[in-house]
Amino acid sequence: MVPYIELKRMAVELTNRFNCLLYGSLGLQLTFPQVLDEPPHDADFLTADSRSNVLRIIDFLHNNGYRVWSWKDPVVHGFDCDLLYGRLYLRASKPIIGYEPAVIDIIYEVDDFVFQLLSKQTVFVEGIRVLNKDAYIRCLGMCEKEKHLKERQRLLSL
């Protein structure tokens, strides 16, 4: 079972403390659940590509009991943060008793123009900054997976 309470708690914290926004299936679950074929299994975020922002997010995740990875490399004290660039995203995981681990993916290498544009196309749901309908349509249209393209078609019909 997915620990939605933990994922939502972290979504509130991350989107309010950092230049960060929720997207992906958890964001769709909060805004347009009828377009999903299956429930979300993690939380996906986009964040500004600034070294200080990314490092603050890593510290925050660590302080909340998450282990953080960049590809297969654990991001721990002494990690060479220069390795982050070119890797696009971080994955964080936290064991939750009685549930599957809470999994958070943070994409940090987003073109600044694109991130600024998407940042203006958000709404707050349950205290979480999430993409609005138009931004989801744009993002899902750039995906290659059939399930995402179907989600986009369903979203267009709403």
PDB file of C-alpha atoms in Angstrom:
ATOM      1  CA  MET A   1       0.000   0.000   0.000  1.00  0.00           C
ATOM      2  CA  VAL A   2       1.282   3.458  -0.961  1.00  0.00           C
ATOM      3  CA  PRO A   3       1.755   5.900   1.969  1.00  0.00           C
ATOM      4  CA  TYR A   4      -0.346   8.755   0.541  1.00  0.00           C
ATOM      5  CA  ILE A   5      -0.443  10.661   3.816  1.00  0.00           C
ATOM      6  CA  GLU A   6       3.377  10.866   3.830  1.00  0.00           C
ATOM      7  CA  LEU A   7       3.582  11.771   0.130  1.00  0.00           C
ATOM      8  CA  LYS A   8       0.998  14.541   0.562  1.00  0.00           C
ATOM      9  CA  ARG A   9       2.744  15.829   3.703  1.00  0.00           C
ATOM     10  CA  MET A  10       6.012  16.064   1.812  1.00  0.00           C
ATOM     11  CA  ALA A  11       4.262  17.660  -1.176  1.00  0.00           C
ATOM     12  CA  VAL A  12       2.928  20.424   1.077  1.00  0.00           C
ATOM     13  CA  GLU A  13       6.366  20.961   2.591  1.00  0.00           C
ATOM     14  CA  LEU A  14       8.371  20.835  -0.643  1.00  0.00           C
ATOM     15  CA  THR A  15       6.041  23.083  -2.654  1.00  0.00           C
ATOM     16  CA  ASN A  16       5.773  25.668   0.098  1.00  0.00           C
ATOM     17  CA  ARG A  17       9.400  25.747   1.284  1.00  0.00           C
ATOM     18  CA  PHE A  18      11.190  25.527  -2.070  1.00  0.00           C
ATOM     19  CA  ASN A  19      10.817  26.680  -5.655  1.00  0.00           C
ATOM     20  CA  CYS A  20       9.152  23.401  -6.444  1.00  0.00           C
ATOM     21  CA  LEU A  21       5.868  22.094  -7.851  1.00  0.00           C
ATOM     22  CA  LEU A  22       4.068  18.754  -7.923  1.00  0.00           C
ATOM     23  CA  TYR A  23       3.241  17.103 -11.205  1.00  0.00           C
ATOM     24  CA  GLY A  24       2.876  13.475 -12.278  1.00  0.00           C
ATOM     25  CA  SER A  25       0.172  11.077 -11.205  1.00  0.00           C
ATOM     26  CA  LEU A  26      -0.106  12.280  -7.598  1.00  0.00           C
ATOM     27  CA  GLY A  27      -0.803  15.779  -8.886  1.00  0.00           C
ATOM     28  CA  LEU A  28      -3.393  14.393 -11.283  1.00  0.00           C
ATOM     29  CA  GLN A  29      -4.925  12.385  -8.436  1.00  0.00           C
ATOM     30  CA  LEU A  30      -5.404  15.660  -6.547  1.00  0.00           C
ATOM     31  CA  THR A  31      -6.765  17.650  -9.493  1.00  0.00           C
ATOM     32  CA  PHE A  32      -8.269  15.329 -12.117  1.00  0.00           C
ATOM     33  CA  PRO A  33      -8.425  11.781 -10.685  1.00  0.00           C
ATOM     34  CA  GLN A  34     -10.839  10.650 -13.399  1.00  0.00           C
ATOM     35  CA  VAL A  35      -8.063  10.692 -16.018  1.00  0.00           C
ATOM     36  CA  LEU A  36      -5.958   8.058 -14.228  1.00  0.00           C
ATOM     37  CA  ASP A  37      -6.161   4.325 -14.975  1.00  0.00           C
ATOM     38  CA  GLU A  38      -4.214   3.427 -11.842  1.00  0.00           C
ATOM     39  CA  PRO A  39      -3.435   5.179  -8.569  1.00  0.00           C
ATOM     40  CA  PRO A  40      -0.092   6.950  -8.129  1.00  0.00           C
ATOM     41  CA  HIS A  41       2.801   5.067  -6.556  1.00  0.00           C
ATOM     42  CA  ASP A  42       5.122   8.022  -5.887  1.00  0.00           C
ATOM     43  CA  ALA A  43       5.333  11.810  -5.891  1.00  0.00           C
ATOM     44  CA  ASP A  44       7.008  13.647  -8.770  1.00  0.00           C
ATOM     45  CA  PHE A  45       8.278  17.204  -8.488  1.00  0.00           C
ATOM     46  CA  LEU A  46       9.865  19.781 -10.771  1.00  0.00           C
ATOM     47  CA  THR A  47      12.210  22.268  -9.167  1.00  0.00           C
ATOM     48  CA  ALA A  48      14.332  25.208 -10.220  1.00  0.00           C
ATOM     49  CA  ASP A  49      17.782  24.239 -11.415  1.00  0.00           C
ATOM     50  CA  SER A  50      19.830  26.187  -8.928  1.00  0.00           C
ATOM     51  CA  ARG A  51      22.533  24.481  -6.931  1.00  0.00           C
ATOM     52  CA  SER A  52      21.443  26.084  -3.638  1.00  0.00           C
ATOM     53  CA  ASN A  53      17.791  25.087  -4.165  1.00  0.00           C
ATOM     54  CA  VAL A  54      18.706  21.477  -4.952  1.00  0.00           C
ATOM     55  CA  LEU A  55      21.100  21.213  -1.991  1.00  0.00           C
ATOM     56  CA  ARG A  56      18.491  22.652   0.377  1.00  0.00           C
ATOM     57  CA  ILE A  57      15.957  20.093  -0.876  1.00  0.00           C
ATOM     58  CA  ILE A  58      18.466  17.266  -0.327  1.00  0.00           C
ATOM     59  CA  ASP A  59      19.085  18.456   3.242  1.00  0.00           C
ATOM     60  CA  PHE A  60      15.364  18.722   3.864  1.00  0.00           C
ATOM     61  CA  LEU A  61      14.775  15.179   2.599  1.00  0.00           C
ATOM     62  CA  HIS A  62      17.589  13.828   4.783  1.00  0.00           C
ATOM     63  CA  ASN A  63      16.196  15.668   7.819  1.00  0.00           C
ATOM     64  CA  ASN A  64      12.831  14.006   7.190  1.00  0.00           C
ATOM     65  CA  GLY A  65      14.218  10.471   7.145  1.00  0.00           C
ATOM     66  CA  TYR A  66      14.678  10.015   3.402  1.00  0.00           C
ATOM     67  CA  ARG A  67      17.625   8.366   1.719  1.00  0.00           C
ATOM     68  CA  VAL A  68      18.520  10.215  -1.462  1.00  0.00           C
ATOM     69  CA  TRP A  69      20.109   8.824  -4.624  1.00  0.00           C
ATOM     70  CA  SER A  70      21.470  10.280  -7.818  1.00  0.00           C
ATOM     71  CA  TRP A  71      21.192   7.358 -10.174  1.00  0.00           C
ATOM     72  CA  LYS A  72      22.728   4.512  -8.148  1.00  0.00           C
ATOM     73  CA  ASP A  73      24.928   6.777  -6.034  1.00  0.00           C
ATOM     74  CA  PRO A  74      23.705   7.563  -2.511  1.00  0.00           C
ATOM     75  CA  VAL A  75      23.756  11.312  -1.872  1.00  0.00           C
ATOM     76  CA  VAL A  76      25.325  11.419   1.587  1.00  0.00           C
ATOM     77  CA  HIS A  77      27.712  13.689   3.483  1.00  0.00           C
ATOM     78  CA  GLY A  78      30.795  14.147   1.300  1.00  0.00           C
ATOM     79  CA  PHE A  79      28.973  13.396  -1.973  1.00  0.00           C
ATOM     80  CA  ASP A  80      30.497  15.298  -4.900  1.00  0.00           C
ATOM     81  CA  CYS A  81      27.538  17.470  -5.860  1.00  0.00           C
ATOM     82  CA  ASP A  82      29.149  18.304  -9.193  1.00  0.00           C
ATOM     83  CA  LEU A  83      28.080  14.788 -10.204  1.00  0.00           C
ATOM     84  CA  LEU A  84      24.438  15.865 -10.022  1.00  0.00           C
ATOM     85  CA  TYR A  85      24.586  17.917 -13.174  1.00  0.00           C
ATOM     86  CA  GLY A  86      23.654  15.975 -16.255  1.00  0.00           C
ATOM     87  CA  ARG A  87      21.751  13.388 -14.210  1.00  0.00           C
ATOM     88  CA  LEU A  88      18.400  15.225 -14.375  1.00  0.00           C
ATOM     89  CA  TYR A  89      16.748  13.998 -11.192  1.00  0.00           C
ATOM     90  CA  LEU A  90      17.037  12.701  -7.642  1.00  0.00           C
ATOM     91  CA  ARG A  91      15.142   9.830  -6.068  1.00  0.00           C
ATOM     92  CA  ALA A  92      14.374   9.787  -2.362  1.00  0.00           C
ATOM     93  CA  SER A  93      12.916   6.882  -0.418  1.00  0.00           C
ATOM     94  CA  LYS A  94      11.738   6.439   3.151  1.00  0.00           C
ATOM     95  CA  PRO A  95      10.538   3.218   4.757  1.00  0.00           C
ATOM     96  CA  ILE A  96       7.062   3.525   6.256  1.00  0.00           C
ATOM     97  CA  ILE A  97       5.941   0.776   8.630  1.00  0.00           C
ATOM     98  CA  GLY A  98       2.929  -1.071   7.233  1.00  0.00           C
ATOM     99  CA  TYR A  99       3.279   0.516   3.780  1.00  0.00           C
ATOM    100  CA  GLU A 100       5.480   0.476   0.729  1.00  0.00           C
ATOM    101  CA  PRO A 101       8.379   2.937   0.983  1.00  0.00           C
ATOM    102  CA  ALA A 102       7.477   6.551   0.253  1.00  0.00           C
ATOM    103  CA  VAL A 103       9.191   7.445  -3.043  1.00  0.00           C
ATOM    104  CA  ILE A 104       9.843  10.990  -4.212  1.00  0.00           C
ATOM    105  CA  ASP A 105      11.395  11.924  -7.559  1.00  0.00           C
ATOM    106  CA  ILE A 106      12.675  15.442  -8.069  1.00  0.00           C
ATOM    107  CA  ILE A 107      13.556  16.606 -11.566  1.00  0.00           C
ATOM    108  CA  TYR A 108      15.942  19.519 -11.211  1.00  0.00           C
ATOM    109  CA  GLU A 109      17.388  19.914 -14.696  1.00  0.00           C
ATOM    110  CA  VAL A 110      14.510  21.702 -16.324  1.00  0.00           C
ATOM    111  CA  ASP A 111      15.115  24.536 -18.760  1.00  0.00           C
ATOM    112  CA  ASP A 112      14.716  27.738 -16.727  1.00  0.00           C
ATOM    113  CA  PHE A 113      12.272  29.233 -19.236  1.00  0.00           C
ATOM    114  CA  VAL A 114      10.107  26.092 -19.158  1.00  0.00           C
ATOM    115  CA  PHE A 115      10.175  25.944 -15.358  1.00  0.00           C
ATOM    116  CA  GLN A 116       9.226  29.623 -15.056  1.00  0.00           C
ATOM    117  CA  LEU A 117       6.369  29.102 -17.520  1.00  0.00           C
ATOM    118  CA  LEU A 118       5.071  26.039 -15.662  1.00  0.00           C
ATOM    119  CA  SER A 119       5.456  27.854 -12.325  1.00  0.00           C
ATOM    120  CA  LYS A 120       2.864  30.345 -13.515  1.00  0.00           C
ATOM    121  CA  GLN A 121       0.461  27.542 -14.436  1.00  0.00           C
ATOM    122  CA  THR A 122      -0.225  26.090 -11.013  1.00  0.00           C
ATOM    123  CA  VAL A 123      -3.030  25.856  -8.507  1.00  0.00           C
ATOM    124  CA  PHE A 124      -3.020  25.033  -4.813  1.00  0.00           C
ATOM    125  CA  VAL A 125      -4.904  21.894  -3.807  1.00  0.00           C
ATOM    126  CA  GLU A 126      -4.829  20.794  -0.174  1.00  0.00           C
ATOM    127  CA  GLY A 127      -1.978  23.272   0.340  1.00  0.00           C
ATOM    128  CA  ILE A 128       0.088  21.713  -2.476  1.00  0.00           C
ATOM    129  CA  ARG A 129       1.311  23.669  -5.511  1.00  0.00           C
ATOM    130  CA  VAL A 130       0.389  21.511  -8.500  1.00  0.00           C
ATOM    131  CA  LEU A 131       0.167  21.991 -12.258  1.00  0.00           C
ATOM    132  CA  ASN A 132      -3.120  23.301 -13.608  1.00  0.00           C
ATOM    133  CA  LYS A 133      -5.053  21.665 -16.436  1.00  0.00           C
ATOM    134  CA  ASP A 134      -3.327  23.550 -19.280  1.00  0.00           C
ATOM    135  CA  ALA A 135       0.137  22.750 -17.919  1.00  0.00           C
ATOM    136  CA  TYR A 136      -0.759  19.074 -17.565  1.00  0.00           C
ATOM    137  CA  ILE A 137      -2.022  18.995 -21.137  1.00  0.00           C
ATOM    138  CA  ARG A 138       1.256  20.538 -22.311  1.00  0.00           C
ATOM    139  CA  CYS A 139       3.439  18.184 -20.238  1.00  0.00           C
ATOM    140  CA  LEU A 140       1.504  15.013 -21.036  1.00  0.00           C
ATOM    141  CA  GLY A 141       1.693  15.920 -24.727  1.00  0.00           C
ATOM    142  CA  MET A 142       5.497  15.714 -24.535  1.00  0.00           C
ATOM    143  CA  CYS A 143       5.418  12.189 -23.106  1.00  0.00           C
ATOM    144  CA  GLU A 144       6.068   9.061 -25.128  1.00  0.00           C
ATOM    145  CA  LYS A 145       4.275   6.505 -22.952  1.00  0.00           C
ATOM    146  CA  GLU A 146       0.849   5.477 -24.206  1.00  0.00           C
ATOM    147  CA  LYS A 147      -0.699   5.779 -20.726  1.00  0.00           C
ATOM    148  CA  HIS A 148       0.338   9.454 -20.493  1.00  0.00           C
ATOM    149  CA  LEU A 149      -1.031  10.217 -23.940  1.00  0.00           C
ATOM    150  CA  LYS A 150      -4.350   8.603 -22.921  1.00  0.00           C
ATOM    151  CA  GLU A 151      -4.383  10.713 -19.760  1.00  0.00           C
ATOM    152  CA  ARG A 152      -3.880  13.795 -21.917  1.00  0.00           C
ATOM    153  CA  GLN A 153      -6.782  12.821 -24.181  1.00  0.00           C
ATOM    154  CA  ARG A 154      -9.048  12.339 -21.176  1.00  0.00           C
ATOM    155  CA  LEU A 155      -7.940  15.664 -19.734  1.00  0.00           C
ATOM    156  CA  LEU A 156      -8.677  17.419 -23.037  1.00  0.00           C
ATOM    157  CA  SER A 157     -12.224  16.058 -22.967  1.00  0.00           C
ATOM    158  CA  LEU A 158     -12.966  17.571 -19.528  1.00  0.00           C
TER     159      LEU A 158
END
